[in-house]
mmCIF file of C-alpha atoms in Angstrom:
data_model
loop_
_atom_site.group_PDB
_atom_site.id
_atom_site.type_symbol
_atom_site.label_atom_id
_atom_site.label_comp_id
_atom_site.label_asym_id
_atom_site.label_seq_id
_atom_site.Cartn_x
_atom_site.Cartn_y
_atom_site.Cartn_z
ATOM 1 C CA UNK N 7 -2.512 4.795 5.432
ATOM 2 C CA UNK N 8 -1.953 6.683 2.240
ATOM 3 C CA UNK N 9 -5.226 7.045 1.273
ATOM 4 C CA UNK N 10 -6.019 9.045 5.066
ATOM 5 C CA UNK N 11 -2.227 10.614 4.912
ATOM 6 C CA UNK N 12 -1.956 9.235 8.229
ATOM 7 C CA UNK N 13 0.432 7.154 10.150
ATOM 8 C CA UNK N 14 -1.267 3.957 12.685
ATOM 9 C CA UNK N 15 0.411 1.845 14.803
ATOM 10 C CA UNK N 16 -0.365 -1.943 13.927
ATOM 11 C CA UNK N 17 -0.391 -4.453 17.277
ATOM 12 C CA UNK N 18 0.520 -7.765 16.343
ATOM 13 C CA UNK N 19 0.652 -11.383 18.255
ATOM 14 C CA UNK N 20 3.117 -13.995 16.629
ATOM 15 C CA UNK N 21 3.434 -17.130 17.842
ATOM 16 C CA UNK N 22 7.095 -17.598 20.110
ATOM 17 C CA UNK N 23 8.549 -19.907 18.109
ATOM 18 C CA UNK N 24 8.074 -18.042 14.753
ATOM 19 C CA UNK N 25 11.446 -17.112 13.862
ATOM 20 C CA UNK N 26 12.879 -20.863 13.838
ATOM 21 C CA UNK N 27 9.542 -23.083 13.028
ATOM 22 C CA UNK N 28 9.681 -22.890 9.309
ATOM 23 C CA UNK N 29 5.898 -22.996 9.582
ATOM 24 C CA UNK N 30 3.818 -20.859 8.224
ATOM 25 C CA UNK N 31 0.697 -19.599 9.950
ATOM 26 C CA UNK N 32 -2.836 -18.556 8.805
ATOM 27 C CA UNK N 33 -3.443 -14.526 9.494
ATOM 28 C CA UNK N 34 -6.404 -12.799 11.029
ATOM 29 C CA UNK N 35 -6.579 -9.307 10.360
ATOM 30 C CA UNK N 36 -8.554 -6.813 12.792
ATOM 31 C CA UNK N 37 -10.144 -3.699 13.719
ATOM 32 C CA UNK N 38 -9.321 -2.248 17.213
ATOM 33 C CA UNK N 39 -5.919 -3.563 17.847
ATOM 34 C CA UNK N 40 -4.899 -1.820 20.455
ATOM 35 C CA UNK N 41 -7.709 -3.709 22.570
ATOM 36 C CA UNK N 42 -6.787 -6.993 21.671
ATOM 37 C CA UNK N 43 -3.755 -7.625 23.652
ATOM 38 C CA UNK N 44 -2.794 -5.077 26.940
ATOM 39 C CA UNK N 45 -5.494 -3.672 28.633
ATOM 40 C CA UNK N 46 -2.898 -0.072 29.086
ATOM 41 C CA UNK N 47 -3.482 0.160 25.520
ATOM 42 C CA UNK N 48 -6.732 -0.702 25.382
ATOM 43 C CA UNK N 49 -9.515 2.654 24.981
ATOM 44 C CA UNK N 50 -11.845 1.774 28.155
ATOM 45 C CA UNK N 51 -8.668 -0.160 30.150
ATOM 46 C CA UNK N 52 -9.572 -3.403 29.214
ATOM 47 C CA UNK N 53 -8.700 -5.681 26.356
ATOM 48 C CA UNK N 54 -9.838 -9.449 24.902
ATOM 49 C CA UNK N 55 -6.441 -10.894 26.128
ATOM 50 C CA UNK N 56 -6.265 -12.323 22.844
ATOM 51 C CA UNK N 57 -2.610 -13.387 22.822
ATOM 52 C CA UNK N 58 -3.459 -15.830 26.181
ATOM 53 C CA UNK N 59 -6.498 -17.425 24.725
ATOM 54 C CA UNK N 60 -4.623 -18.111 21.813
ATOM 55 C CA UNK N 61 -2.076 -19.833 23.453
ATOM 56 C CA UNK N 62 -5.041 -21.448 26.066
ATOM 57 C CA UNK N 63 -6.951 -22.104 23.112
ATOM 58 C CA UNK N 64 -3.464 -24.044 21.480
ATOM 59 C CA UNK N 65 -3.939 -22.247 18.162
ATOM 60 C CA UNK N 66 -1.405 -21.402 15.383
ATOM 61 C CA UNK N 67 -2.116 -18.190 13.451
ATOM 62 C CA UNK N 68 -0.636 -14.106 13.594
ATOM 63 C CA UNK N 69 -2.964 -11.742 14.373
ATOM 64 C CA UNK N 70 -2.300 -8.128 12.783
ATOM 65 C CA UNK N 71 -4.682 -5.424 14.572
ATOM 66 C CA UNK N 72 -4.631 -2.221 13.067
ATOM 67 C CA UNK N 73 -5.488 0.522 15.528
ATOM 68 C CA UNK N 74 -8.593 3.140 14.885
ATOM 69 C CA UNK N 75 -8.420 6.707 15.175
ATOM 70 C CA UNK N 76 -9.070 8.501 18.136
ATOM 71 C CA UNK N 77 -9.800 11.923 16.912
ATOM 72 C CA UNK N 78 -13.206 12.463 17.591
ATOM 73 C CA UNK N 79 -16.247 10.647 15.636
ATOM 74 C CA UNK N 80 -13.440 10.109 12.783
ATOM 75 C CA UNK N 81 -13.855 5.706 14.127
ATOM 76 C CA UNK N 82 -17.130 6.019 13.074
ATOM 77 C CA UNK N 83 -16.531 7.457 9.309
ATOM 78 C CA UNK N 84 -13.359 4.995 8.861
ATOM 79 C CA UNK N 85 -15.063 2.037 9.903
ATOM 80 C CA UNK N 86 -18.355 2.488 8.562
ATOM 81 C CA UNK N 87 -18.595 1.809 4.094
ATOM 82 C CA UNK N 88 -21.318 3.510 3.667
ATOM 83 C CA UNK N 89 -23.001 6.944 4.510
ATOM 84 C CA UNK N 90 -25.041 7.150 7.886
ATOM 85 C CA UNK N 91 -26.135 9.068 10.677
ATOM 86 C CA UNK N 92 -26.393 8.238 14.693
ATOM 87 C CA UNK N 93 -28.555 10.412 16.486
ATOM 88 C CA UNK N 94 -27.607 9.156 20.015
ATOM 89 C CA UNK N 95 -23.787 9.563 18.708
ATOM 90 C CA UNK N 96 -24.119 12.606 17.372
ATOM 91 C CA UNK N 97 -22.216 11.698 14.342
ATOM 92 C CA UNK N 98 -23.237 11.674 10.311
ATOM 93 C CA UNK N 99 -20.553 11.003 7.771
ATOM 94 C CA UNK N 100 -20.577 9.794 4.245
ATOM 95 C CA UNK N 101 -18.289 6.366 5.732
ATOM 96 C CA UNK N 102 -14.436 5.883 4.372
ATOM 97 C CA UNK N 103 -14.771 2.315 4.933
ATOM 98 C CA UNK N 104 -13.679 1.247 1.914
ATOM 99 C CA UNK N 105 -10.393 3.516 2.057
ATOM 100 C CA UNK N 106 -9.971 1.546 5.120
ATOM 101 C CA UNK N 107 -10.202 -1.619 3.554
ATOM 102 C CA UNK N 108 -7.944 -0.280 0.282
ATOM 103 C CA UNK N 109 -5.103 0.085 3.734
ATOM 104 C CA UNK N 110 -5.747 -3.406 4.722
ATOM 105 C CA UNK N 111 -5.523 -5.115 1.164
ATOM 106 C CA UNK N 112 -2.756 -3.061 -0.432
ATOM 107 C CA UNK N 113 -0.746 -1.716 2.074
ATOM 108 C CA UNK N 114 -1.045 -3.855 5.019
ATOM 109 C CA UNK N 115 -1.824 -7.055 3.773
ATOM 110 C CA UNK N 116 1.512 -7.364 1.250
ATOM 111 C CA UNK N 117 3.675 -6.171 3.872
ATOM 112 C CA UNK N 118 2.759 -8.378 6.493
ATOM 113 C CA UNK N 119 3.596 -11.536 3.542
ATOM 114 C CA UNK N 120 6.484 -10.137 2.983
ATOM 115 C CA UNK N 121 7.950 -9.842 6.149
ATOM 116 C CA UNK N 122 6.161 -12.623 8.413
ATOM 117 C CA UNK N 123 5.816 -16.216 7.510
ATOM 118 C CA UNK N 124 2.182 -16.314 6.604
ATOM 119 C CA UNK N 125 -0.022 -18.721 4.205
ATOM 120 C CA UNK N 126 -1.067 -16.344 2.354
ATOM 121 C CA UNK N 127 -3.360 -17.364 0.148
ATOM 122 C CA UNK N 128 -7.482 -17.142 0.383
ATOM 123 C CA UNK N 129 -8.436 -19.934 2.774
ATOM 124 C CA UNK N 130 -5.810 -18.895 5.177
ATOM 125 C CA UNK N 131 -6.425 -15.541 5.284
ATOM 126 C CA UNK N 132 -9.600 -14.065 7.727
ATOM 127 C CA UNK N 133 -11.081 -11.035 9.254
ATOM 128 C CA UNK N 134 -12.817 -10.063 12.631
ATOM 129 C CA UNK N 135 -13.425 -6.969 14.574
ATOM 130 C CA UNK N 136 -16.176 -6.046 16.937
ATOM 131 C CA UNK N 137 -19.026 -2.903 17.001
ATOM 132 C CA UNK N 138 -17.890 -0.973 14.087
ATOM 133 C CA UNK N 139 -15.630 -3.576 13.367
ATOM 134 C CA UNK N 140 -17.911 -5.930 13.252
ATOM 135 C CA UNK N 141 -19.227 -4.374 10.853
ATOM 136 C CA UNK N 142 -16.213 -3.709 8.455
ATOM 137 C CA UNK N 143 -15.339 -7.948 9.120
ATOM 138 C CA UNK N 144 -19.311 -8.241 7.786
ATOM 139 C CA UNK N 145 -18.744 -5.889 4.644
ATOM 140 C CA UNK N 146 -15.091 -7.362 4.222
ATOM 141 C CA UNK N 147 -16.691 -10.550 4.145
ATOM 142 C CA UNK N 148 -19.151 -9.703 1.166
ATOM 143 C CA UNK N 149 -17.073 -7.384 -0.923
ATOM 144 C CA UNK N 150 -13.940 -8.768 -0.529
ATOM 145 C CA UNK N 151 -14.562 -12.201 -0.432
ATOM 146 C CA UNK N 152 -11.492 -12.573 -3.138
ATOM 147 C CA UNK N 153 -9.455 -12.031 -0.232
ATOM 148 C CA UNK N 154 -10.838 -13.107 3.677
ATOM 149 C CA UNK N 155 -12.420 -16.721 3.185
ATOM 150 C CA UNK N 156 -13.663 -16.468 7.134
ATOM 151 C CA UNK N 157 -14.908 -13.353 8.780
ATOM 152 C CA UNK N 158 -15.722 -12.586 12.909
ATOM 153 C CA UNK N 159 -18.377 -10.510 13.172
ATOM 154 C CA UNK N 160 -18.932 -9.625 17.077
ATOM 155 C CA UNK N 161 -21.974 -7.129 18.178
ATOM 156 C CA UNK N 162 -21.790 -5.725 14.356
ATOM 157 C CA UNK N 163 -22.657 -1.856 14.705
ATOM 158 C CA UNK N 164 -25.718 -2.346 11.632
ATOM 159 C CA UNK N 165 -29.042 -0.700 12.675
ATOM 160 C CA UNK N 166 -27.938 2.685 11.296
ATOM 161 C CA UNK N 167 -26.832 0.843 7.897
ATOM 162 C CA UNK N 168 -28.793 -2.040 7.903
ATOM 163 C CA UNK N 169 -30.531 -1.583 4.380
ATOM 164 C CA UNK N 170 -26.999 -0.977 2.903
ATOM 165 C CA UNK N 171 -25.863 -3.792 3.940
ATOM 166 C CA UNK N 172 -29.115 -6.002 2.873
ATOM 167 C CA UNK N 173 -28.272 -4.746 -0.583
ATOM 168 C CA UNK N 174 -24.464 -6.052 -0.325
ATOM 169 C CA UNK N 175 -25.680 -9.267 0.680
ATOM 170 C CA UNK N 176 -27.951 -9.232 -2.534
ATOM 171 C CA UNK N 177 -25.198 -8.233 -4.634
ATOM 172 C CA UNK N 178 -22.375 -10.355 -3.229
ATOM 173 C CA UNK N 179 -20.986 -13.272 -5.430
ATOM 174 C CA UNK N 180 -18.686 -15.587 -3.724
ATOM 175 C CA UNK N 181 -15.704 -16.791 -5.400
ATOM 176 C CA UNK N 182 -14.991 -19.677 -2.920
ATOM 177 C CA UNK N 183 -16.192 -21.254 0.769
ATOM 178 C CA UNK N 184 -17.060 -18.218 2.785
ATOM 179 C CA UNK N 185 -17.770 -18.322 6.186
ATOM 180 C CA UNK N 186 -19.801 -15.717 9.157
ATOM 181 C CA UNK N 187 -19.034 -16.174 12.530
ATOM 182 C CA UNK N 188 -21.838 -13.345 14.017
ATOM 183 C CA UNK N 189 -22.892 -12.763 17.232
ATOM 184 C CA UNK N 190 -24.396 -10.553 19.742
ATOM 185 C CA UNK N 191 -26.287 -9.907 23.193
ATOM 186 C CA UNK N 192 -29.129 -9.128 24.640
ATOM 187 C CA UNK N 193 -27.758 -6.807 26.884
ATOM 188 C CA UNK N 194 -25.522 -4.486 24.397
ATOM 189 C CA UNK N 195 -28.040 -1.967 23.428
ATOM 190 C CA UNK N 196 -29.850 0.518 25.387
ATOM 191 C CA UNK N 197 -33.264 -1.378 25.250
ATOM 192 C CA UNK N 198 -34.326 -4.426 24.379
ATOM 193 C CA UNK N 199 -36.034 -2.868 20.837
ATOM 194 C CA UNK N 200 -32.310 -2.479 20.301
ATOM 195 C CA UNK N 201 -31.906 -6.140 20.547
ATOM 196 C CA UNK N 202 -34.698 -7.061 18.528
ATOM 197 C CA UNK N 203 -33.522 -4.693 16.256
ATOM 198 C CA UNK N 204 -30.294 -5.760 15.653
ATOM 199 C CA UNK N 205 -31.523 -9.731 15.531
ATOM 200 C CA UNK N 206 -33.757 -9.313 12.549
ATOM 201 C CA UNK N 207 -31.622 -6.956 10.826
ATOM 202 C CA UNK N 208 -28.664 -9.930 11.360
ATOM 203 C CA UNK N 209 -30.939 -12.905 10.565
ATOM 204 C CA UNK N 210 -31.687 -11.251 7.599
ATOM 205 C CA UNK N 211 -28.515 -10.283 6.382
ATOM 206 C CA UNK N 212 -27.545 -13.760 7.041
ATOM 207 C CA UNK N 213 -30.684 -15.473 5.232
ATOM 208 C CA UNK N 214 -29.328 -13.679 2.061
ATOM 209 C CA UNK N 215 -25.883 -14.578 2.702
ATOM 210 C CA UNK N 216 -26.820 -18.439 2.775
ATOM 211 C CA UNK N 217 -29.008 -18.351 -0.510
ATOM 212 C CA UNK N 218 -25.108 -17.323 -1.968
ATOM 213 C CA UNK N 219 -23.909 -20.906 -0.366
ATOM 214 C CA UNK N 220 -21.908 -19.165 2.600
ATOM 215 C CA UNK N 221 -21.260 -20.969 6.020
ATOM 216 C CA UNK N 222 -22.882 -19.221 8.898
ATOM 217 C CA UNK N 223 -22.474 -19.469 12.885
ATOM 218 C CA UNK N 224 -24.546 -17.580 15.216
ATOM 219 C CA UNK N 225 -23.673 -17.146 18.790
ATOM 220 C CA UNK N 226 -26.544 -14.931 20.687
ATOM 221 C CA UNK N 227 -26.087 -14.284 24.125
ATOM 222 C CA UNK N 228 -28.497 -13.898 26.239
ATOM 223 C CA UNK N 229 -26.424 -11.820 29.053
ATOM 224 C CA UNK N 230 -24.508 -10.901 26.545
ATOM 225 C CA UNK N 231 -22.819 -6.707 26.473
ATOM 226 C CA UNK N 232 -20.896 -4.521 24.440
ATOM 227 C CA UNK N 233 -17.387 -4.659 25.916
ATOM 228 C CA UNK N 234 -14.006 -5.932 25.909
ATOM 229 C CA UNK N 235 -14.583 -8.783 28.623
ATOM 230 C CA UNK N 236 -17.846 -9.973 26.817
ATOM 231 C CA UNK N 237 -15.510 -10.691 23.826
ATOM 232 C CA UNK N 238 -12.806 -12.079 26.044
ATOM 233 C CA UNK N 239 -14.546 -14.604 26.851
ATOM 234 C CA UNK N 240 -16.197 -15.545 24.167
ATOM 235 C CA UNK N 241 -12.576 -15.781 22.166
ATOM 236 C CA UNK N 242 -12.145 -19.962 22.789
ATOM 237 C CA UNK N 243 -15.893 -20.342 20.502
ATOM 238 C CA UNK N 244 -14.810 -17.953 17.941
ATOM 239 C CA UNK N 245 -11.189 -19.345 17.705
ATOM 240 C CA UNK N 246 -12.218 -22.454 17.408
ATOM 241 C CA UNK N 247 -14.628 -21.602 14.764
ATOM 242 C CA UNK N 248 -11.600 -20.314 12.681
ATOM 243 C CA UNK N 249 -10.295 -23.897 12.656
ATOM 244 C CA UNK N 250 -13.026 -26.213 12.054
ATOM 245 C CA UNK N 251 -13.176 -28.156 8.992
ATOM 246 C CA UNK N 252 -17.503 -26.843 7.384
#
């Protein structure tokens, strides 16, 4: 990441037959790779097995995770794009998010067309990530809609942003079909204020959105947590919404 001066290792799921298909497959770029895929990698032991539902699910796409850092709050300030402060965390930073996203769209994403056989172009190409990086799929969504036409936005990390992000919503001018996949639980805070929090802040986020003419799906979950499983096994709704026709 040459904007960081730091080095991250980037998990990836192809699909088997890549090398000899001559197909080319959609790509869905993500936060927190390295709990996508093994649960050894993943930080609390446990990952979405997102390479079996894929192949459960019978889905086509690569899926390029790039992994966080793990020093300290630094997560936080690389996956947050705008300033903020987290009293139960502990953590205030001014938010690199958009240095992260400079990685993804000029670094990352080039190399990955250039070496793997992807469709490259705007419709094909999407975002997700969950918590923080839900939050980074959300903003990735808005600003760079030039780039991800589809963005997954699980248990989005908002309420200590939320009015920065009501103002990128206000400001964001879509330059084709753009489509929000958002959810979250009831369970994932640590009261239920938390959830009824985090539900207006997203239903209003997504009320501006749709005055712009984007596509949105909500999925709230009434036993719904913050963790790897949760995600797991909500994976066959969420890859599925990547491949409907709107």
């Amino acid at each position: 990441m040459t904007q960081f001066h730091e080095q991250r290792t980037i998990h990836m799921y192809l699909p088997d037959d890549y090398l000899y298909s001559q197909k080319r497959y959609p790509v869905l770029y993500m936060f927190d790779g390295h709990n996508l895929f093994n649960d050894e990698d993943a930080t609390y032991g446990k990952s979405w097995n997102l390479a079996n539902q894929i192949l459960w699910n019978q889905k086509e796409l690569i899926v390029v995770g790039q992994e966080c850092s793990h020093h300290g709050n630094d997560r936080l300030y690389e996956y947050s794009p705008y300033p903020f402060a987290d009293e139960e965390l502990q953590a205030m930073g001014e938010g690199f998010g958009e240095g992260t996203m400079n990685f993804f769209i000029h670094e990352l994403k080039p190399y990955i067309d250039v070496h793997f056989p992807t469709l490259s172009q705007r419709e094909t190409t999407w975002i997700g990530g969950s918590s923080c990086g839900g939050a980074m799929a959300l903003y990735a969504g808005m600003r760079h809609n030039d780039i991800f036409s589809r963005s997954l936005v699980l248990s989005p990390y908002l309420i200590p942003t939320s009015e920065y992000f009501l103002l990128e919503a206000d400001h964001t001018n879509f330059v084709g079909p753009s489509s929000f996949y958002i959810s979250w639980g009831a369970l994932e805070g640590s009261s239920k204020h938390a959830f009824v929090q985090e539900t207006k802040i997203v239903t209003e986020i997504a009320n501006r959105l749709l005055k712009k003419g984007a596509h949105i799906q909500f999925n709230v979950k009434p036993e719904g947590a913050h963790t790897e499983s949760d995600w797991e096994q909500e994976a066959p709704v969420f890859l599925n919404y990547l491949f409907q026709n709107e």
